[in-house]
PDB file of C-alpha atoms in Angstrom:
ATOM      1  CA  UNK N  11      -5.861  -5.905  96.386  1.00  0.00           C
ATOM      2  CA  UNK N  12      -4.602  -9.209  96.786  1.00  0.00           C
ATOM      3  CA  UNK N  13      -2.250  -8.691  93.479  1.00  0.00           C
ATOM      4  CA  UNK N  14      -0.850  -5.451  95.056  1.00  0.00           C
ATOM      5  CA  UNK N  15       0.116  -7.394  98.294  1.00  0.00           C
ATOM      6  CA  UNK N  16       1.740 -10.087  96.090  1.00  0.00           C
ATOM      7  CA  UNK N  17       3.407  -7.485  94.338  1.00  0.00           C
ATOM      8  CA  UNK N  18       4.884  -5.726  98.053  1.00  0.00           C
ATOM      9  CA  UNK N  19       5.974  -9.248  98.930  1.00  0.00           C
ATOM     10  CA  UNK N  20       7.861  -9.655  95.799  1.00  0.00           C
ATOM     11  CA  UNK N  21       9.932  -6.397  95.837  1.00  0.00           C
ATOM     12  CA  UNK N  22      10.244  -6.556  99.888  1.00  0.00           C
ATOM     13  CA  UNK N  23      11.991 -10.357  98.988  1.00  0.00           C
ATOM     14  CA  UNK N  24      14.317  -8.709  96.189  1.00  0.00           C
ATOM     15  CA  UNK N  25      15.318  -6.131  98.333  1.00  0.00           C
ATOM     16  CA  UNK N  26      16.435  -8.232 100.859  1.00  0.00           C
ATOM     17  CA  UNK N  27      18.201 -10.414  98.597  1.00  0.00           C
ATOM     18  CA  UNK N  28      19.791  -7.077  97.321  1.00  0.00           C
ATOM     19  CA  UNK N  29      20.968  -6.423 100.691  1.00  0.00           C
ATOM     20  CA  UNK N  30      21.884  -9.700 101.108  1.00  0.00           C
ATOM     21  CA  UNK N  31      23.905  -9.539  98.233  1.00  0.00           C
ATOM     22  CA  UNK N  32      25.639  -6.005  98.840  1.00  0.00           C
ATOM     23  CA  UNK N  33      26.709  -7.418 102.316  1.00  0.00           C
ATOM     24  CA  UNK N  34      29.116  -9.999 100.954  1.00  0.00           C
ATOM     25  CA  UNK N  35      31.600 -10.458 102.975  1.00  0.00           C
ATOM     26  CA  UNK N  36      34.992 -10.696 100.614  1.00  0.00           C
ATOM     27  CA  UNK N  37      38.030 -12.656 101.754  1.00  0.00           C
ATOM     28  CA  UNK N  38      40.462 -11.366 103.846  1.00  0.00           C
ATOM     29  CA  UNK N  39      42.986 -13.508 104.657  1.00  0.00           C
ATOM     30  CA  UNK N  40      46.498 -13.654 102.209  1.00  0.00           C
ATOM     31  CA  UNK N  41      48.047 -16.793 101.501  1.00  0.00           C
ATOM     32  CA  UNK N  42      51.141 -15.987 100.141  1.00  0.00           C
ATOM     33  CA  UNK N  43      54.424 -17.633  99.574  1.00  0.00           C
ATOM     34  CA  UNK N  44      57.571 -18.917  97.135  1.00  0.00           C
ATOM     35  CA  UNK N  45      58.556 -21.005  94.582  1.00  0.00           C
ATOM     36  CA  UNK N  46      61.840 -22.159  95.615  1.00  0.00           C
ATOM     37  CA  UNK N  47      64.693 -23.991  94.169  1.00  0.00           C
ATOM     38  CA  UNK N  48      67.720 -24.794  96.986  1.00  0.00           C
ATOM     39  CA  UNK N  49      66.399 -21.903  98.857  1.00  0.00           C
ATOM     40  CA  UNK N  50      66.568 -19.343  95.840  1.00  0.00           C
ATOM     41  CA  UNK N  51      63.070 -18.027  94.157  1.00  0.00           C
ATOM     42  CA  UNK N  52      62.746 -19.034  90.201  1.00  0.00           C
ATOM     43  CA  UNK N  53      62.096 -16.905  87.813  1.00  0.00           C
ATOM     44  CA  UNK N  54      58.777 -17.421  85.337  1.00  0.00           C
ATOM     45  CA  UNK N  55      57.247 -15.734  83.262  1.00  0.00           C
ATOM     46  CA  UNK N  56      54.597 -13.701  85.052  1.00  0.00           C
ATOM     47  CA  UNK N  57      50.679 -14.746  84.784  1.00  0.00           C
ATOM     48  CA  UNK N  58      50.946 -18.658  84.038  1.00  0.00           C
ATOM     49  CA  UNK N  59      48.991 -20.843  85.953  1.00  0.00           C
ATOM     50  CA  UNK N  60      51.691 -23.146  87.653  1.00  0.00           C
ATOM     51  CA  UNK N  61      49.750 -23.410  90.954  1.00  0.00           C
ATOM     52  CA  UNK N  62      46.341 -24.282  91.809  1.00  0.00           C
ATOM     53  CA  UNK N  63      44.222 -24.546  94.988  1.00  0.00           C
ATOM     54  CA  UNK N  64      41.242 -26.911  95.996  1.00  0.00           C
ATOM     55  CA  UNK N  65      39.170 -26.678  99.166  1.00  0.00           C
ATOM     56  CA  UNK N  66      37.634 -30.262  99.697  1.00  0.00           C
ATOM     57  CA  UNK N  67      34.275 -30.818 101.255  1.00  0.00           C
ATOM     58  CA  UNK N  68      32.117 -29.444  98.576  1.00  0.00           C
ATOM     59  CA  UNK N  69      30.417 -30.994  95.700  1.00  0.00           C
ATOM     60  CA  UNK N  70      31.735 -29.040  93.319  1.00  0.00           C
ATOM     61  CA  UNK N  71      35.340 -28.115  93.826  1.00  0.00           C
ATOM     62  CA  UNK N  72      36.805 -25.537  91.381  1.00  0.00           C
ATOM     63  CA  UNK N  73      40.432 -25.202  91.495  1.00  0.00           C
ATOM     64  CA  UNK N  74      41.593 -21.652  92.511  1.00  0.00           C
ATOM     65  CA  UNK N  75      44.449 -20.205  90.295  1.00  0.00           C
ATOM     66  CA  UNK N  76      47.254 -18.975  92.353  1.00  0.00           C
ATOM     67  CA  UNK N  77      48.760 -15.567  91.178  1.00  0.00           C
ATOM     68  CA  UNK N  78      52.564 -15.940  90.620  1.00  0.00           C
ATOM     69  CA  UNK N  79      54.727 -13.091  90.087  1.00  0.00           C
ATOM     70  CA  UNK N  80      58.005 -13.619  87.745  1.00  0.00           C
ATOM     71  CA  UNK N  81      60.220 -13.336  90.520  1.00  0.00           C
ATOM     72  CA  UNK N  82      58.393 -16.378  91.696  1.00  0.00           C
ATOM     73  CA  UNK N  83      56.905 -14.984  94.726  1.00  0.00           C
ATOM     74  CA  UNK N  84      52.509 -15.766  95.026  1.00  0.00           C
ATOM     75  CA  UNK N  85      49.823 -14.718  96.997  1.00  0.00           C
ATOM     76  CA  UNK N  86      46.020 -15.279  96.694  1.00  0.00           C
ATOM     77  CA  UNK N  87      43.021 -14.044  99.129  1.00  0.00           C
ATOM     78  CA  UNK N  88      41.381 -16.570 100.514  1.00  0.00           C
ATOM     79  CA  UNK N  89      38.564 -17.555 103.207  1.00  0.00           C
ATOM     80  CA  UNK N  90      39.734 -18.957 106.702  1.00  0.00           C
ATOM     81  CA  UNK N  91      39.883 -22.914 105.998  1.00  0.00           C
ATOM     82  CA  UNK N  92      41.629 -26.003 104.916  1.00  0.00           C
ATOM     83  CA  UNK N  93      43.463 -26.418 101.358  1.00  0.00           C
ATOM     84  CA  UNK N  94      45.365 -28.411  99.168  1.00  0.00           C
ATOM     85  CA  UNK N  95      48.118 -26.956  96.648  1.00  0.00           C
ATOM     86  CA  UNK N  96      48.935 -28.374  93.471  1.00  0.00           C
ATOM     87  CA  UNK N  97      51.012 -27.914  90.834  1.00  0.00           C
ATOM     88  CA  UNK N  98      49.475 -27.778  87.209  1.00  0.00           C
ATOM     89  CA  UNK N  99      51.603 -30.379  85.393  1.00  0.00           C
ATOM     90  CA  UNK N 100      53.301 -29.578  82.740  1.00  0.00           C
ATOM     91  CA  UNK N 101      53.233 -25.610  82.865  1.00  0.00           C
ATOM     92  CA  UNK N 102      56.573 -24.302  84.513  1.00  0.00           C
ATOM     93  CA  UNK N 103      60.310 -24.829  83.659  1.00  0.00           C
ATOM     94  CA  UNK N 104      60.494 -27.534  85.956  1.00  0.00           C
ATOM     95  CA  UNK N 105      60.420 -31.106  86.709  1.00  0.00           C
ATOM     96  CA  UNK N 106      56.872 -31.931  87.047  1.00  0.00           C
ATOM     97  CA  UNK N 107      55.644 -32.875  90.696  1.00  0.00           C
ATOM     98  CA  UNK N 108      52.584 -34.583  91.704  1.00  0.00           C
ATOM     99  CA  UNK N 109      52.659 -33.970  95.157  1.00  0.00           C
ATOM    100  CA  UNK N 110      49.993 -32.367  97.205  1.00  0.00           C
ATOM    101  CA  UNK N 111      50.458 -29.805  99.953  1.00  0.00           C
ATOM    102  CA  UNK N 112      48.118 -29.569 102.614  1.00  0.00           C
ATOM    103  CA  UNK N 113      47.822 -25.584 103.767  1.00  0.00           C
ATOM    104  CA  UNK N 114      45.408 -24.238 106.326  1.00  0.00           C
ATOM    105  CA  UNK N 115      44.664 -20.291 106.348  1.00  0.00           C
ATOM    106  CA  UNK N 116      43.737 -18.821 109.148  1.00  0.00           C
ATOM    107  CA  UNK N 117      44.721 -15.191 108.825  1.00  0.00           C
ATOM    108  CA  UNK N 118      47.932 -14.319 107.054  1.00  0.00           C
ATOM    109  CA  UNK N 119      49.268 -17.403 106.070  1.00  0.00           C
ATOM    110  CA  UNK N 120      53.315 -18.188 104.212  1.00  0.00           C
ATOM    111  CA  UNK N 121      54.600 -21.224 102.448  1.00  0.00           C
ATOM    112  CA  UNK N 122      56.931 -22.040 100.176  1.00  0.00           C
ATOM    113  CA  UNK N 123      56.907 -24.569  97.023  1.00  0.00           C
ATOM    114  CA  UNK N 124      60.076 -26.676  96.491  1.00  0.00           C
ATOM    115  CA  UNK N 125      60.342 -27.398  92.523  1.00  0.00           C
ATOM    116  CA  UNK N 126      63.333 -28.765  90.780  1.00  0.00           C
ATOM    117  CA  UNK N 127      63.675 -26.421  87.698  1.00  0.00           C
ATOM    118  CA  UNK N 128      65.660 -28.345  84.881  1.00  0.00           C
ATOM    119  CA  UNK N 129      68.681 -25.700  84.821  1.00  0.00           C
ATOM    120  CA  UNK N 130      69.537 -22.819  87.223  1.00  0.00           C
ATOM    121  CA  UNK N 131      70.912 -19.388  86.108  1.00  0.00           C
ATOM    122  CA  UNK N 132      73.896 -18.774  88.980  1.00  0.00           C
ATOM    123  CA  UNK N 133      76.163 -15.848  89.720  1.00  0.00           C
ATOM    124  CA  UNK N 134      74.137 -13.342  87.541  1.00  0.00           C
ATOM    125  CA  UNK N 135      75.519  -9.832  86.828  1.00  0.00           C
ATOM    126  CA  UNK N 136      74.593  -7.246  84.567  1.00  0.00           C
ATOM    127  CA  UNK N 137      77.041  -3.994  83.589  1.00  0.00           C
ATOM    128  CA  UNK N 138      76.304  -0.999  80.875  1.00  0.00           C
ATOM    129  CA  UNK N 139      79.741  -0.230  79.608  1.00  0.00           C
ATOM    130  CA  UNK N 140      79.877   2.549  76.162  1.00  0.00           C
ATOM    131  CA  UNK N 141      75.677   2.216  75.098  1.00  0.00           C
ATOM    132  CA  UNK N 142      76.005  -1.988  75.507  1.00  0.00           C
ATOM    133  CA  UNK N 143      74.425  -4.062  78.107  1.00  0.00           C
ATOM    134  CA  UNK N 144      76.500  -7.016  79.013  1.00  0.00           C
ATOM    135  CA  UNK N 145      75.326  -9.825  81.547  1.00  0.00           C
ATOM    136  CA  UNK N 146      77.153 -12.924  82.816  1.00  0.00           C
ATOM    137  CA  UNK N 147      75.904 -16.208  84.584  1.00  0.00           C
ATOM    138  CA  UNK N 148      76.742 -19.839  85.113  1.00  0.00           C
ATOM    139  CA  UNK N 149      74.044 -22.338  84.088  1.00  0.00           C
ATOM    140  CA  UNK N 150      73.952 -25.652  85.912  1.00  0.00           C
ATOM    141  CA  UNK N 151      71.959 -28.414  84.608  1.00  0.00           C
ATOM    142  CA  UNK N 152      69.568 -29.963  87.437  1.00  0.00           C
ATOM    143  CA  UNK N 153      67.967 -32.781  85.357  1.00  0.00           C
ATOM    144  CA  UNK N 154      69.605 -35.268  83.675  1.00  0.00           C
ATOM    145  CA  UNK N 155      68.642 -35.976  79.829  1.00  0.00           C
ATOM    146  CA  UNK N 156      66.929 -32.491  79.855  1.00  0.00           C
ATOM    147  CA  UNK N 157      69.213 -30.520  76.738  1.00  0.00           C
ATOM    148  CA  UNK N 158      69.521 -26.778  76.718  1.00  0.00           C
ATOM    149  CA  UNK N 159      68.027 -25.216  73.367  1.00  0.00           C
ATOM    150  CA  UNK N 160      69.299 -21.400  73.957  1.00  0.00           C
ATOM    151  CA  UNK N 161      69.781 -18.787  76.557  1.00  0.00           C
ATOM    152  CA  UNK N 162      69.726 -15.072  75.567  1.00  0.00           C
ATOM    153  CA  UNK N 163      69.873 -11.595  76.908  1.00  0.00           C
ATOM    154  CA  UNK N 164      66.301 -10.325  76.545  1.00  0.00           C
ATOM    155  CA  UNK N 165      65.271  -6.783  77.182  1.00  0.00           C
ATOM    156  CA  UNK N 166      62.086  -5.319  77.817  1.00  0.00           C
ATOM    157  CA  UNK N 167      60.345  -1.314  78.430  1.00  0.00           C
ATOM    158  CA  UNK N 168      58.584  -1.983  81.591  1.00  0.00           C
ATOM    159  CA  UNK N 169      59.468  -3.874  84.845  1.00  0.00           C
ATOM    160  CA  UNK N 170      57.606  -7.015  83.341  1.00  0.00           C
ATOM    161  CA  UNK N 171      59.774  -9.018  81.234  1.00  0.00           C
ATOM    162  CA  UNK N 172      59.459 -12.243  79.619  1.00  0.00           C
ATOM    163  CA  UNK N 173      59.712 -13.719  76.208  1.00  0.00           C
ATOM    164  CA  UNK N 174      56.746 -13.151  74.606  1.00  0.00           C
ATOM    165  CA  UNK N 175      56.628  -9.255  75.544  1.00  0.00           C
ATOM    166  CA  UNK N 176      60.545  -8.907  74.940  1.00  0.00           C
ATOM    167  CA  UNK N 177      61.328  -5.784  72.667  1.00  0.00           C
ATOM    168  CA  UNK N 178      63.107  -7.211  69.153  1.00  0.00           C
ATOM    169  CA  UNK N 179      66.421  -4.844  68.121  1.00  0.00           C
ATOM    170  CA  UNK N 180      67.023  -4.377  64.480  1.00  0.00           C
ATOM    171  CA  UNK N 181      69.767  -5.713  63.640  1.00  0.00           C
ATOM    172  CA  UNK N 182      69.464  -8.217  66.289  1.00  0.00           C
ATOM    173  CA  UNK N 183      72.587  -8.254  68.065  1.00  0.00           C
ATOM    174  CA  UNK N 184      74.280 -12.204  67.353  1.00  0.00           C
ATOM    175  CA  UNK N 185      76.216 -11.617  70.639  1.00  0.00           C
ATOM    176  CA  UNK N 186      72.579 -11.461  72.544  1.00  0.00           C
ATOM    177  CA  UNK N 187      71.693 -15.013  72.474  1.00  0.00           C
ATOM    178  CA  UNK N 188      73.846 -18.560  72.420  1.00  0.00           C
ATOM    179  CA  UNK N 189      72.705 -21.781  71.283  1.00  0.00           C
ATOM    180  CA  UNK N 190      72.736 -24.699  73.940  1.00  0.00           C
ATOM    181  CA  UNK N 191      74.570 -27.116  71.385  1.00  0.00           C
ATOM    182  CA  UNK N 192      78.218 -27.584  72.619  1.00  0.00           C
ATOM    183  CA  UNK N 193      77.813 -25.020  75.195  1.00  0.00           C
ATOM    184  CA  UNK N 194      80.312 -25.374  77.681  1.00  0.00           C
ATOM    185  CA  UNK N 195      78.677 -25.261  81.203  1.00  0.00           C
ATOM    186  CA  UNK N 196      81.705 -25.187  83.392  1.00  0.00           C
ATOM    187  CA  UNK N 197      82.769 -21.504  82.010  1.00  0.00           C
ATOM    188  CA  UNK N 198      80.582 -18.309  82.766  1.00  0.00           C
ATOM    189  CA  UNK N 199      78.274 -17.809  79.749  1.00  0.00           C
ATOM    190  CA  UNK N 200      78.643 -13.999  78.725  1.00  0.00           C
ATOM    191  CA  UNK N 201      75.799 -12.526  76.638  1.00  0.00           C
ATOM    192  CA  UNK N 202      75.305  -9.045  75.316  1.00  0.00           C
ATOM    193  CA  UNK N 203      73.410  -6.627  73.108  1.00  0.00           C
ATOM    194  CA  UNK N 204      73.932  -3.026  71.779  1.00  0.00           C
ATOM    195  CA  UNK N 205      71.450  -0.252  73.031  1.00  0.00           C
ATOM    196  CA  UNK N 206      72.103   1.820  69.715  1.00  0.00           C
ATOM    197  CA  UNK N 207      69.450   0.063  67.584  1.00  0.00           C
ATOM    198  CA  UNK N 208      65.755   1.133  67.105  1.00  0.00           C
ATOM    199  CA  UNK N 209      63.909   0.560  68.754  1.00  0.00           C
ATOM    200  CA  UNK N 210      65.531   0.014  71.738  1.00  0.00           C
ATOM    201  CA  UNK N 211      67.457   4.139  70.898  1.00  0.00           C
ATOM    202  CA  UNK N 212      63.888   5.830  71.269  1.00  0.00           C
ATOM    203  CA  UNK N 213      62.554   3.670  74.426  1.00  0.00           C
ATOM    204  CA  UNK N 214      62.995   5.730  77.788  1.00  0.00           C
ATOM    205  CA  UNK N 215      62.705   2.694  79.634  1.00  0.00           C
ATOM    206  CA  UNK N 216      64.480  -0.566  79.584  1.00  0.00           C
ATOM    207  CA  UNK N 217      65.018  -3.631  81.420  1.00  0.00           C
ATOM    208  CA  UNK N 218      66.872  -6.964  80.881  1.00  0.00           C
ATOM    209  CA  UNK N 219      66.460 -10.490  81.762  1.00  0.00           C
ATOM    210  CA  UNK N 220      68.371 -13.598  81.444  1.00  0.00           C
ATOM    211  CA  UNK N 221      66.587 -16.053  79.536  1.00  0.00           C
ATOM    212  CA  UNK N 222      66.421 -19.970  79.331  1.00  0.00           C
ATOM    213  CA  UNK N 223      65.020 -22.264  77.148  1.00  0.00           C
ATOM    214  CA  UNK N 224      65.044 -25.930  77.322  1.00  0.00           C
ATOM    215  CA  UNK N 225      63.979 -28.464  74.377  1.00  0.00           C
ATOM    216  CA  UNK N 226      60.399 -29.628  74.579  1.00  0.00           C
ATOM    217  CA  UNK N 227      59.943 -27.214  77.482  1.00  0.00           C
ATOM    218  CA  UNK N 228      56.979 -24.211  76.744  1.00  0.00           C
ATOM    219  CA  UNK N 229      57.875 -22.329  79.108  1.00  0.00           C
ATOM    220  CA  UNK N 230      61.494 -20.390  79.679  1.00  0.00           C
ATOM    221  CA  UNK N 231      63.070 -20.047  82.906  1.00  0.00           C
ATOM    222  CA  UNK N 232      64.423 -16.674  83.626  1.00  0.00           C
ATOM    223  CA  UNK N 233      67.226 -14.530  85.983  1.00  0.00           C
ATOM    224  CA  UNK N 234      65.760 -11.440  87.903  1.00  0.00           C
ATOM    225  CA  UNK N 235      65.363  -8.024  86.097  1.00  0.00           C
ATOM    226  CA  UNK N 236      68.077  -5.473  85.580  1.00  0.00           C
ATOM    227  CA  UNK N 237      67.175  -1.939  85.041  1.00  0.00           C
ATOM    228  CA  UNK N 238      69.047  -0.705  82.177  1.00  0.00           C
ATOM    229  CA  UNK N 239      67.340   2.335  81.671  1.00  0.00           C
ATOM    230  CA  UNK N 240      64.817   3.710  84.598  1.00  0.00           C
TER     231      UNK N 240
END
């Protein structure tokens, strides 16, 4: 008898930690927000961990990854309360920071991260004239001693396009990418690449992206995404 009642006490407690447990209450207020360079959002390459955010007061304080979008726009779900955001050194196209931003959430919450990225892609167009895709920009350098190591014309099937994922023409066209060494800077840098090339002939979609790398830098810097073919 008395291991029967044990038993009832032990599945009542489970089941009330089940309910318990199915009651959860998620999040449900947004931080969201920009990465901003003179009032402009920067281009990344979507999914890195750039930002991060701590809540202090507990004894074990994970940092909280902060979604960021490649247009440079973020936004994370959070509990009402007080945080600090951080940048995680060393992972964007920018000068690194180690500055702390104090954000409370209380509802829906906006804020916007100033970074100093080392070189800005300005006055960016993109044209399809007779089955080529042509693009034009002006690329300023932001941080002195920082040395361009290429910028190309990058295209890619979906709306998501970075580097990494960026379909590969055969032949490659040499007109799609230009060295940084003796670039001129002053004049509009004018980068294209011909759409009759496999595979690039059999993919219904396309996009394109302006692409920058810097020496010693991971991670590119990028324009905003032109739909080629959609």
């Amino acid at each position: 008898m008395k291991q029967l009642i044990y038993s009832i006490i032990i599945f009542l407690a489970i089941g009330l930690s089940s309910c318990e447990y199915d009651n959860y209450e998620p999040p449900k207020s947004e931080l969201n927000g920009r990465i901003l360079f003179e009032g402009k959002p920067v281009g990344i390459r979507q999914g890195i961990s750039v930002l991060q955010l701590t809540q202090p007061g507990f004894e074990t304080v994970t940092p909280i990854n902060v979604n960021v979008k490649q247009d440079g726009t973020f936004s994370s779900m959070l509990f009402d309360g007080d945080y600090k955001l951080v940048q995680v050194a060393g992972n964007g196209p920018w000068e690194a920071a180690s500055t702390t931003i104090d954000v409370s959430v209380n509802g829906s919450t906006s804020i916007d991260v100033q970074v100093r990225p080392y070189f800005s892609i300005n006055n960016v167009s993109f044209v399809v004239e007779n089955n080529v895709v042509k693009s034009s920009c002006l690329l300023v350098n932001n941080v002195a001693g920082r040395q361009l190591e290429r910028i190309s014309l990058i295209l890619g099937k979906t709306t998501i396009v970075d580097d990494p994922t960026k379909l590969v023409p055969n032949p490659t066209d040499p007109l799609s990418t230009k060295v940084g060494t003796g670039l001129n800077l002053l004049q509009p840098i004018l980068l294209s690449q011909n759409l009759a090339v496999s595979p690039l002939t059999t993919t219904p979609f396309l996009y394109a992206r302006i692409a920058v790398k810097v020496v010693g830098v991971p991670e590119l810097l990028y324009s905003n995404v032109f739909p080629v073919k959609s």
